[in-house]
C-alpha positions as a Markdown table, in Angstrom:
| # | Residue | x | y | z |
|---|---|---|---|---|
| 1 | Met | 0.2 | -0.1 | 0.3 |
| 2 | Glu | 1.7 | 3.5 | -1.2 |
| 3 | Thr | 2.2 | 6.0 | 1.7 |
| 4 | Val | 0.1 | 9.1 | 1.6 |
| 5 | Ile | 2.2 | 12.0 | 3.1 |
| 6 | Asn | -0.6 | 14.6 | 4.6 |
| 7 | Pro | 0.0 | 17.9 | 3.1 |
| 8 | Gln | -1.4 | 19.8 | 5.6 |
| 9 | Thr | 1.4 | 18.0 | 8.3 |
| 10 | Asp | 4.3 | 18.6 | 5.5 |
| 11 | Ser | 3.0 | 22.2 | 5.2 |
| 12 | Ser | 3.4 | 22.7 | 9.0 |
| 13 | His | 6.9 | 20.9 | 9.3 |
| 14 | Met | 8.3 | 23.1 | 6.6 |
| 15 | Asp | 6.9 | 25.9 | 8.4 |
| 16 | His | 8.3 | 25.7 | 11.6 |
| 17 | Asp | 11.6 | 24.8 | 10.5 |
| 18 | Glu | 11.3 | 28.3 | 8.4 |
| 19 | Asp | 10.5 | 30.2 | 11.8 |
| 20 | Arg | 13.3 | 28.1 | 13.2 |
| 21 | Lys | 15.8 | 29.1 | 11.0 |
| 22 | Ile | 14.4 | 32.9 | 11.1 |
| 23 | Gly | 14.6 | 32.4 | 14.8 |
| 24 | Glu | 18.5 | 31.5 | 14.8 |
| 25 | Asp | 19.1 | 34.4 | 12.2 |
| 26 | Glu | 18.4 | 36.7 | 15.2 |
| 27 | Leu | 20.8 | 35.0 | 18.0 |
| 28 | Ser | 24.6 | 35.6 | 17.9 |
| 29 | Leu | 27.5 | 33.1 | 17.7 |
| 30 | Ser | 28.3 | 34.2 | 21.1 |
| 31 | Glu | 24.8 | 33.1 | 22.8 |
| 32 | Phe | 25.8 | 29.5 | 21.2 |
| 33 | Leu | 28.8 | 30.0 | 23.8 |
| 34 | Val | 29.6 | 29.3 | 27.6 |
| 35 | Pro | 32.3 | 31.6 | 29.4 |
| 36 | Asp | 36.0 | 31.0 | 29.3 |
| 37 | Thr | 37.8 | 29.2 | 32.8 |
| 38 | Pro | 41.3 | 30.0 | 33.6 |
| 39 | Glu | 42.5 | 26.9 | 32.2 |
| 40 | Ile | 41.1 | 27.7 | 28.8 |
| 41 | Lys | 42.3 | 31.0 | 28.3 |
| 42 | Glu | 46.0 | 29.7 | 28.9 |
| 43 | Leu | 45.7 | 27.7 | 25.3 |
| 44 | Lys | 47.3 | 29.2 | 22.6 |
| 45 | Ser | 46.6 | 27.2 | 19.9 |
| 46 | Ile | 44.6 | 24.1 | 19.3 |
| 47 | Tyr | 47.1 | 22.7 | 16.9 |
| 48 | Thr | 47.7 | 18.9 | 17.9 |
| 49 | Asn | 44.4 | 19.1 | 19.7 |
| 50 | Glu | 42.4 | 19.0 | 16.4 |
| 51 | Tyr | 40.6 | 16.0 | 17.0 |
| 52 | Glu | 38.6 | 17.4 | 19.9 |
| 53 | Tyr | 37.7 | 20.4 | 17.9 |
| 54 | Ser | 36.9 | 18.6 | 14.3 |
| 55 | Glu | 33.5 | 18.7 | 14.6 |
| 56 | Tyr | 33.4 | 22.2 | 14.2 |
| 57 | Leu | 36.6 | 22.5 | 11.9 |
| 58 | Ser | 34.4 | 20.2 | 9.9 |
| 59 | Glu | 31.6 | 22.3 | 9.5 |
| 60 | Ile | 33.7 | 25.5 | 8.5 |
| 61 | Glu | 35.8 | 23.3 | 5.8 |
| 62 | Phe | 33.0 | 21.8 | 4.2 |
| 63 | Ser | 31.2 | 25.5 | 3.6 |
| 64 | Ile | 33.9 | 26.9 | 2.7 |
| 65 | Ala | 34.4 | 24.1 | 0.0 |
| 66 | Glu | 30.9 | 23.3 | -0.7 |
| 67 | Tyr | 30.6 | 27.1 | -1.7 |
| 68 | Tyr | 33.5 | 27.2 | -4.1 |
| 69 | His | 32.4 | 24.0 | -6.0 |
| 70 | Asn | 28.9 | 25.2 | -6.5 |
| 71 | Glu | 28.4 | 28.5 | -5.9 |
| 72 | Asn | 31.1 | 31.0 | -6.4 |
| 73 | Arg | 34.4 | 29.2 | -8.5 |
| 74 | Lys | 36.1 | 32.6 | -8.5 |
| 75 | Val | 36.1 | 32.8 | -4.3 |
| 76 | Thr | 39.8 | 33.4 | -2.8 |
| 77 | Asp | 42.1 | 32.6 | -0.1 |
| 78 | Lys | 42.1 | 36.1 | 0.4 |
| 79 | Asp | 38.1 | 35.9 | 0.6 |
| 80 | Val | 37.9 | 33.2 | 3.1 |
| 81 | Ile | 40.4 | 35.0 | 5.4 |
| 82 | Lys | 38.1 | 38.5 | 5.2 |
| 83 | Ala | 35.1 | 35.7 | 6.3 |
| 84 | Leu | 36.6 | 34.2 | 8.7 |
| 85 | Lys | 37.9 | 37.4 | 10.2 |
| 86 | Asn | 34.7 | 39.1 | 10.3 |
| 87 | Ile | 32.7 | 36.2 | 12.0 |
| 88 | Lys | 35.0 | 36.2 | 14.8 |
| 89 | Leu | 35.1 | 40.1 | 14.9 |
| 90 | Asn | 31.5 | 40.2 | 14.9 |
| 91 | Arg | 30.5 | 37.2 | 17.0 |
| 92 | Asn | 28.2 | 38.8 | 19.3 |
| 93 | Lys | 26.1 | 40.3 | 16.5 |
| 94 | Pro | 22.9 | 38.2 | 14.8 |
| 95 | Ile | 23.4 | 35.6 | 12.2 |
| 96 | Ser | 21.6 | 38.0 | 10.2 |
| 97 | Phe | 24.5 | 40.3 | 10.3 |
| 98 | Phe | 26.8 | 38.5 | 7.8 |
| 99 | Glu | 25.0 | 39.1 | 4.7 |
| 100 | Arg | 27.9 | 38.2 | 2.2 |
| 101 | Pro | 26.9 | 34.2 | 0.8 |
| 102 | Leu | 30.1 | 32.2 | 2.5 |
| 103 | Glu | 30.4 | 34.4 | 5.6 |
| 104 | Lys | 26.6 | 33.4 | 6.4 |
| 105 | Lys | 27.1 | 30.1 | 5.0 |
| 106 | Ile | 29.6 | 29.4 | 7.6 |
| 107 | Ala | 28.1 | 31.3 | 10.2 |
| 108 | Asp | 25.2 | 28.8 | 10.1 |
| 109 | Ser | 26.7 | 25.5 | 9.7 |
| 110 | Leu | 28.2 | 26.5 | 13.1 |
| 111 | Val | 25.2 | 26.9 | 14.9 |
| 112 | Glu | 23.7 | 22.8 | 15.3 |
| 113 | Pro | 27.6 | 21.8 | 16.5 |
| 114 | Leu | 27.4 | 24.9 | 19.1 |
| 115 | Glu | 24.1 | 24.1 | 20.4 |
| 116 | Glu | 24.9 | 20.2 | 20.9 |
| 117 | Ser | 28.5 | 20.8 | 22.3 |
| 118 | Pro | 28.6 | 24.7 | 23.0 |
| 119 | Leu | 32.7 | 26.1 | 23.1 |
| 120 | Thr | 33.9 | 28.8 | 25.5 |
| 121 | Asp | 34.0 | 32.2 | 23.4 |
| 122 | His | 38.4 | 31.9 | 23.9 |
| 123 | Glu | 38.0 | 27.9 | 21.9 |
| 124 | Phe | 36.1 | 29.2 | 19.5 |
| 125 | Thr | 38.3 | 31.9 | 18.2 |
| 126 | Leu | 40.8 | 29.5 | 18.6 |
| 127 | Val | 39.0 | 27.1 | 16.3 |
| 128 | Leu | 38.7 | 30.0 | 13.5 |
| 129 | Asp | 42.5 | 31.0 | 14.0 |
| 130 | Tyr | 43.4 | 27.2 | 13.1 |
| 131 | Val | 41.8 | 27.8 | 10.1 |
| 132 | Leu | 43.5 | 30.4 | 8.9 |
| 133 | Trp | 46.8 | 29.1 | 10.2 |
| 134 | Val | 46.2 | 26.4 | 7.8 |
| 135 | Ile | 44.9 | 28.8 | 4.9 |
| 136 | Asp | 48.6 | 30.4 | 5.5 |
| 137 | Asn | 50.3 | 26.8 | 4.9 |
| 138 | Arg | 49.1 | 26.5 | 2.0 |
| 139 | Ser | 50.3 | 29.7 | 0.9 |
| 140 | Trp | 53.6 | 28.3 | -0.4 |
| 141 | Leu | 51.8 | 27.1 | -3.3 |
| 142 | Lys | 51.4 | 30.6 | -4.6 |
| 143 | Asp | 48.0 | 30.3 | -5.8 |
| 144 | Lys | 44.8 | 32.9 | -5.2 |
| 145 | Gln | 43.1 | 29.4 | -4.5 |
| 146 | Ala | 45.7 | 27.5 | -2.9 |
| 147 | Tyr | 43.7 | 26.6 | 0.3 |
| 148 | Ile | 40.5 | 26.3 | -1.5 |
| 149 | Lys | 41.2 | 23.9 | -4.5 |
| 150 | Trp | 43.1 | 21.8 | -1.7 |
| 151 | Ile | 40.5 | 21.4 | 0.5 |
| 152 | Thr | 37.9 | 21.0 | -1.9 |
| 153 | Tyr | 40.1 | 18.3 | -3.4 |
| 154 | Val | 40.1 | 16.5 | 0.2 |
| 155 | Leu | 36.6 | 16.9 | 0.7 |
| 156 | Gly | 35.8 | 14.9 | -2.0 |
| 157 | Phe | 34.0 | 17.7 | -4.2 |
| 158 | Phe | 36.1 | 17.6 | -7.3 |
| 159 | Ser | 35.0 | 15.1 | -10.7 |
| 160 | Glu | 37.3 | 12.1 | -11.1 |
| 161 | Asp | 38.6 | 14.6 | -14.1 |
| 162 | Glu | 39.3 | 17.5 | -11.7 |
| 163 | Glu | 41.2 | 15.3 | -8.8 |
| 164 | Lys | 43.3 | 14.2 | -11.9 |
| 165 | Lys | 44.2 | 18.0 | -13.3 |
| 166 | Tyr | 44.3 | 19.2 | -9.8 |
| 167 | Glu | 46.9 | 16.2 | -8.6 |
| 168 | Ser | 48.5 | 16.4 | -11.9 |
| 169 | Gln | 49.0 | 20.7 | -11.2 |
| 170 | Phe | 50.0 | 19.9 | -7.1 |
| 171 | Lys | 52.5 | 17.2 | -8.1 |
| 172 | Lys | 54.5 | 19.5 | -10.7 |
| 173 | Phe | 54.5 | 22.7 | -8.5 |
| 174 | Ala | 56.0 | 20.8 | -5.5 |
| 175 | Ser | 58.4 | 19.0 | -7.5 |
| 176 | Lys | 59.6 | 22.2 | -8.2 |
| 177 | Met | 59.7 | 23.4 | -4.5 |
| 178 | Gly | 61.8 | 20.3 | -3.6 |
| 179 | Val | 58.9 | 18.1 | -1.8 |
| 180 | Ser | 59.1 | 14.9 | -1.4 |
| 181 | Gly | 56.9 | 12.0 | -3.0 |
| 182 | Ala | 55.8 | 10.9 | 0.8 |
| 183 | Gln | 55.4 | 14.7 | 1.4 |
| 184 | Val | 52.9 | 15.3 | -1.5 |
| 185 | Asp | 51.0 | 12.2 | -0.6 |
| 186 | Met | 50.8 | 13.5 | 2.7 |
| 187 | Leu | 49.2 | 17.0 | 1.8 |
| 188 | Leu | 46.9 | 15.4 | -0.9 |
| 189 | Met | 46.0 | 13.0 | 2.0 |
| 190 | Lys | 46.9 | 9.6 | 0.2 |
| 191 | Arg | 48.7 | 7.9 | 2.7 |
| 192 | Glu | 47.6 | 7.3 | 6.3 |
| 193 | Met | 49.8 | 9.6 | 8.8 |
| 194 | Thr | 50.8 | 7.7 | 11.2 |
| 195 | Asp | 53.4 | 9.0 | 14.2 |
| 196 | Asp | 56.1 | 6.5 | 12.2 |
| 197 | Phe | 55.3 | 8.1 | 9.1 |
| 198 | Phe | 55.6 | 11.5 | 10.7 |
| 199 | Asp | 59.1 | 10.7 | 12.0 |
| 200 | Glu | 60.5 | 8.9 | 9.0 |
| 201 | Glu | 59.9 | 11.9 | 6.5 |
| 202 | Asp | 61.0 | 14.6 | 9.4 |
| 203 | Leu | 58.0 | 16.5 | 8.1 |
| 204 | Phe | 58.2 | 18.9 | 10.8 |
| 205 | Glu | 62.1 | 19.3 | 11.2 |
| 206 | Asp | 63.5 | 22.6 | 11.0 |
| 207 | Glu | 63.4 | 22.7 | 7.0 |
| 208 | Gly | 60.4 | 20.6 | 6.9 |
| 209 | Leu | 57.2 | 22.0 | 4.7 |
| 210 | Leu | 54.6 | 22.2 | 7.8 |
| 211 | Glu | 56.7 | 23.3 | 9.7 |
| 212 | Val | 54.3 | 25.5 | 12.5 |
| 213 | Leu | 55.6 | 29.1 | 11.6 |
| 214 | Gly | 55.5 | 31.7 | 14.4 |
| 215 | Pro | 55.7 | 35.4 | 14.3 |
| 216 | Asp | 59.4 | 35.8 | 13.2 |
| 217 | Glu | 59.5 | 33.3 | 10.5 |
| 218 | Ile | 56.0 | 34.6 | 9.3 |
| 219 | Phe | 57.2 | 38.2 | 8.7 |
| 220 | Glu | 60.7 | 37.3 | 7.0 |
| 221 | Asn | 61.7 | 40.1 | 5.0 |
| 222 | Asp | 60.8 | 38.9 | 1.8 |
| 223 | Arg | 57.5 | 38.2 | 2.3 |
| 224 | Thr | 55.0 | 41.1 | 1.0 |
| 225 | Ala | 52.0 | 42.3 | 3.3 |
| 226 | Glu | 49.7 | 40.8 | 1.2 |
| 227 | Asp | 51.0 | 37.6 | 1.9 |
| 228 | Leu | 51.7 | 38.7 | 5.7 |
| 229 | Glu | 47.8 | 39.2 | 6.3 |
| 230 | Thr | 47.0 | 35.9 | 7.7 |
| 231 | Gly | 50.2 | 35.8 | 9.6 |
| 232 | Phe | 49.4 | 39.0 | 11.4 |
| 233 | Phe | 45.6 | 38.7 | 11.9 |
| 234 | Leu | 46.9 | 35.6 | 14.4 |
| 235 | Met | 49.5 | 37.8 | 16.6 |
| 236 | Glu | 47.7 | 39.0 | 20.0 |
| 237 | Asp | 47.3 | 42.7 | 19.9 |
| 238 | Asp | 50.5 | 43.8 | 21.9 |
| 239 | Glu | 52.4 | 41.5 | 19.2 |
| 240 | Lys | 50.7 | 43.6 | 16.5 |
| 241 | Phe | 51.5 | 46.6 | 18.4 |
| 242 | Asp | 55.3 | 45.6 | 18.7 |
| 243 | Phe | 55.4 | 44.5 | 15.1 |
| 244 | Leu | 54.1 | 47.3 | 13.6 |
| 245 | Leu | 56.3 | 49.7 | 15.8 |
| 246 | Glu | 59.5 | 47.7 | 14.3 |
| 247 | Asn | 58.1 | 47.4 | 11.2 |
| 248 | Gly | 55.4 | 49.4 | 10.4 |
| 249 | Pro | 57.0 | 51.9 | 7.8 |
| 250 | Asp | 57.2 | 49.1 | 5.5 |
| 251 | Tyr | 53.7 | 47.3 | 5.7 |
| 252 | Val | 51.5 | 50.6 | 5.3 |
| 253 | Asn | 48.7 | 48.5 | 4.7 |
| 254 | Leu | 48.7 | 46.4 | 7.8 |
| 255 | Val | 49.4 | 49.9 | 10.1 |
| 256 | Gln | 45.7 | 50.8 | 8.5 |
| 257 | Ser | 44.1 | 47.8 | 9.4 |
| 258 | Tyr | 45.4 | 47.6 | 12.9 |
| 259 | Val | 44.3 | 51.0 | 13.4 |
| 260 | Leu | 40.8 | 50.3 | 12.0 |
| 261 | Glu | 40.6 | 47.0 | 14.0 |
| 262 | Leu | 41.1 | 49.4 | 16.8 |
| 263 | Met | 38.5 | 51.7 | 15.7 |
| 264 | Glu | 36.1 | 49.0 | 15.7 |
| 265 | Lys | 36.7 | 48.1 | 19.0 |
| 266 | Asp | 36.7 | 51.6 | 20.3 |
| 267 | Gly | 39.9 | 51.2 | 21.1 |
| 268 | Phe | 40.7 | 55.2 | 20.8 |
| 269 | Glu | 43.2 | 55.2 | 23.9 |
| 270 | Lys | 45.1 | 52.3 | 22.1 |
| 271 | Ile | 44.9 | 54.2 | 19.0 |
| 272 | Gln | 46.4 | 57.2 | 20.5 |
| 273 | Glu | 48.7 | 55.4 | 22.5 |
| 274 | Phe | 50.3 | 53.5 | 19.2 |
| 275 | Tyr | 50.1 | 57.3 | 17.4 |
| 276 | Gln | 51.9 | 58.8 | 19.7 |
| 277 | Lys | 54.7 | 55.8 | 20.0 |
| 278 | Phe | 55.0 | 55.3 | 16.8 |
| 279 | Asn | 55.2 | 59.3 | 15.6 |
| 280 | Glu | 58.5 | 59.5 | 18.2 |
| 281 | Lys | 60.0 | 56.9 | 16.6 |
| 282 | Tyr | 59.2 | 57.7 | 12.7 |
| 283 | Glu | 58.6 | 61.4 | 12.5 |
| 284 | Asn | 56.6 | 63.0 | 9.8 |
| 285 | Phe | 55.5 | 59.0 | 8.3 |
| 286 | Phe | 52.5 | 60.7 | 6.7 |
| 287 | Pro | 50.7 | 57.4 | 5.8 |
| 288 | Leu | 49.6 | 57.4 | 9.7 |
| 289 | His | 48.9 | 61.2 | 10.1 |
| 290 | Phe | 46.2 | 60.3 | 7.2 |
| 291 | Ile | 45.0 | 57.1 | 8.2 |
| 292 | Met | 44.2 | 59.0 | 11.9 |
| 293 | Gly | 42.5 | 61.7 | 10.3 |
| 294 | Thr | 40.0 | 59.0 | 8.5 |
| 295 | Val | 39.7 | 57.1 | 11.7 |
| 296 | Tyr | 38.2 | 60.8 | 14.0 |
| 297 | Ile | 36.6 | 62.4 | 10.7 |
| 298 | Glu | 33.0 | 61.4 | 11.7 |
| 299 | Asn | 33.9 | 61.2 | 15.6 |
| 300 | Asp | 35.9 | 63.9 | 16.1 |
| 301 | Pro | 36.3 | 66.6 | 13.1 |
| 302 | Thr | 38.5 | 68.8 | 14.9 |
| 303 | Leu | 40.7 | 66.1 | 15.5 |
| 304 | Ala | 40.6 | 65.0 | 12.0 |
| 305 | Lys | 41.3 | 68.4 | 10.8 |
| 306 | Phe | 44.1 | 68.5 | 12.8 |
| 307 | Tyr | 45.6 | 64.9 | 11.3 |
| 308 | Phe | 45.0 | 66.1 | 8.2 |
| 309 | Glu | 46.8 | 69.0 | 8.4 |
| 310 | Glu | 49.7 | 67.1 | 10.0 |
| 311 | Thr | 50.1 | 65.2 | 7.1 |
| 312 | Leu | 50.2 | 68.2 | 5.0 |
| 313 | Lys | 53.3 | 69.2 | 6.9 |
| 314 | Ala | 54.4 | 65.8 | 6.8 |
| 315 | Val | 54.1 | 65.6 | 2.5 |
| 316 | Glu | 55.9 | 68.9 | 2.2 |
| 317 | Asn | 58.9 | 67.9 | 4.2 |
| 318 | Tyr | 58.7 | 64.5 | 2.8 |
| 319 | Gly | 62.2 | 65.1 | 0.1 |
| 320 | Asp | 61.4 | 62.1 | -2.1 |
| 321 | Leu | 58.2 | 62.5 | -3.5 |
| 322 | Pro | 57.5 | 63.8 | -6.8 |
| 323 | Lys | 55.9 | 67.1 | -7.1 |
| 324 | Ser | 53.2 | 65.8 | -9.3 |
| 325 | Tyr | 52.2 | 63.1 | -6.6 |
| 326 | Lys | 52.2 | 66.2 | -3.5 |
| 327 | Tyr | 50.1 | 68.1 | -5.6 |
| 328 | Glu | 47.5 | 65.7 | -5.6 |
| 329 | Ile | 48.2 | 64.9 | -2.2 |
| 330 | Lys | 47.9 | 68.4 | -1.5 |
| 331 | Gln | 44.3 | 68.7 | -3.6 |
| 332 | Asn | 42.9 | 65.1 | -1.5 |
| 333 | Leu | 43.4 | 66.7 | 1.6 |
| 334 | Asp | 42.4 | 70.2 | 0.8 |
| 335 | Ser | 38.9 | 68.6 | -0.5 |
| 336 | Leu | 39.0 | 66.6 | 3.1 |
| 337 | Ile | 39.5 | 69.8 | 5.4 |
| 338 | Lys | 37.1 | 71.7 | 3.6 |
| 339 | Tyr | 34.5 | 69.3 | 4.2 |
| 340 | Ile | 35.5 | 69.2 | 7.6 |
| 341 | Glu | 34.7 | 73.0 | 7.9 |
| 342 | Glu | 32.1 | 73.4 | 5.5 |
| 343 | Pro | 28.6 | 73.8 | 8.1 |
| 344 | Ala | 25.7 | 71.2 | 7.7 |
| 345 | Glu | 23.6 | 72.5 | 4.8 |
| 346 | Lys | 20.1 | 72.8 | 6.1 |
| 347 | Pro | 17.5 | 71.0 | 4.9 |
| 348 | Glu | 15.8 | 74.2 | 2.6 |
| 349 | Glu | 19.0 | 74.9 | 1.7 |
| 350 | Lys | 19.6 | 71.3 | 0.9 |
| 351 | Ala | 15.9 | 71.1 | -1.3 |
| 352 | Arg | 16.6 | 74.6 | -3.2 |
| 353 | Ser | 19.9 | 73.2 | -4.5 |
| 354 | Ser | 18.8 | 70.0 | -5.5 |
| 355 | Lys | 16.3 | 71.5 | -7.6 |
| 356 | Lys | 18.9 | 73.2 | -9.7 |
| 357 | Gly | 20.2 | 70.3 | -10.9 |
| 358 | Lys | 23.8 | 69.0 | -12.1 |
| 359 | Arg | 25.8 | 70.8 | -14.8 |
| 360 | Lys | 26.9 | 68.4 | -17.5 |
| 361 | Gly | 29.9 | 68.7 | -20.0 |
| 362 | Val | 32.0 | 70.2 | -17.5 |
| 363 | Ser | 35.6 | 69.3 | -18.3 |
| 364 | Arg | 38.6 | 70.4 | -15.4 |
| 365 | Lys | 41.9 | 70.9 | -17.0 |
| 366 | Lys | 44.3 | 68.2 | -15.8 |
| 367 | Ala | 47.1 | 69.1 | -13.7 |
| 368 | Ser | 50.5 | 68.2 | -16.2 |
| 369 | Asn | 52.6 | 65.4 | -14.5 |
| 370 | Glu | 55.8 | 67.3 | -15.2 |
| 371 | Asp | 57.5 | 68.2 | -12.3 |
| 372 | Asp | 58.5 | 71.5 | -13.3 |
| 373 | Glu | 55.2 | 72.8 | -14.0 |
| 374 | Ile | 53.4 | 72.2 | -11.0 |
| 375 | Lys | 54.2 | 74.4 | -8.1 |
| 376 | Trp | 53.8 | 72.9 | -4.6 |
| 377 | Leu | 52.6 | 75.6 | -2.1 |
């Protein structure tokens, strides 16, 4: 006898699932976490304890691989890094806050395991940090999708033809890097990873491919700021502070990232401390003055104006800049300062100006790139 499903019952079940999903979206991931203990706070990493956290790691990895394979073949490792960073930074906000598809997919995937077996807040951040570390450990492949393709391959999403193509490309590049066949098999999960295998192949010796990288190794002189993004993010706040105080002029993007991250946390006291110490050490470093101006332009326009004026002074005294570049900077800064100085437009004035319409076809005379044709101040 054929089983008949009651449409009303099935519809109610679907409605219930939908209601439950909507309810979860209004919760934050932090609400599924439990308080840290003194012992947990001592943990620096889940490295070597991955098995204990495999349920959460597998959800993140599966979400990334599935998103790449089924939804967006153009997503990059850098996109994954940004998604994980955003989830970590905003774990106390409703899940509906995560609007980008990859972020939403990862956040949604973590709800069920956290409901069943909650992590502490610190453990949760360590899980995300571990995935970031794994991404960094694949950066030697010199591919914008090095980690994404690897995890998609390992989890079996690729077709047979795609697998063969990936293995061929992986082995070809690995051989150029001097990676042994046994190491390649291990990276491709082709051999059982027993203790004897690791000892025999010396994978974790000084020159081993999978050596755990600390800040000193991550920030080798020949690595670019883009390559360093993951390693920098994995540092503690004090380590970031100290690193940038020593190396900031070489990594302006990381300085900006650090200051903006502090701003998002309302860490303005720390921003001021960093600015004062950095400015004492690297006087007239105009990029930091400018970054400070952008940080305060909404919260404290007067202070922002001060930093933009400091930027102007520093640029004037910076001898190595071409005059054309100085001119362009000055034009931009003058516009920002003018924006700050102008009083807010009254509603009736705004309405009148909007009725006048905009002039079309207005050409602007371009400044020459020749240094001797442009007068700086």
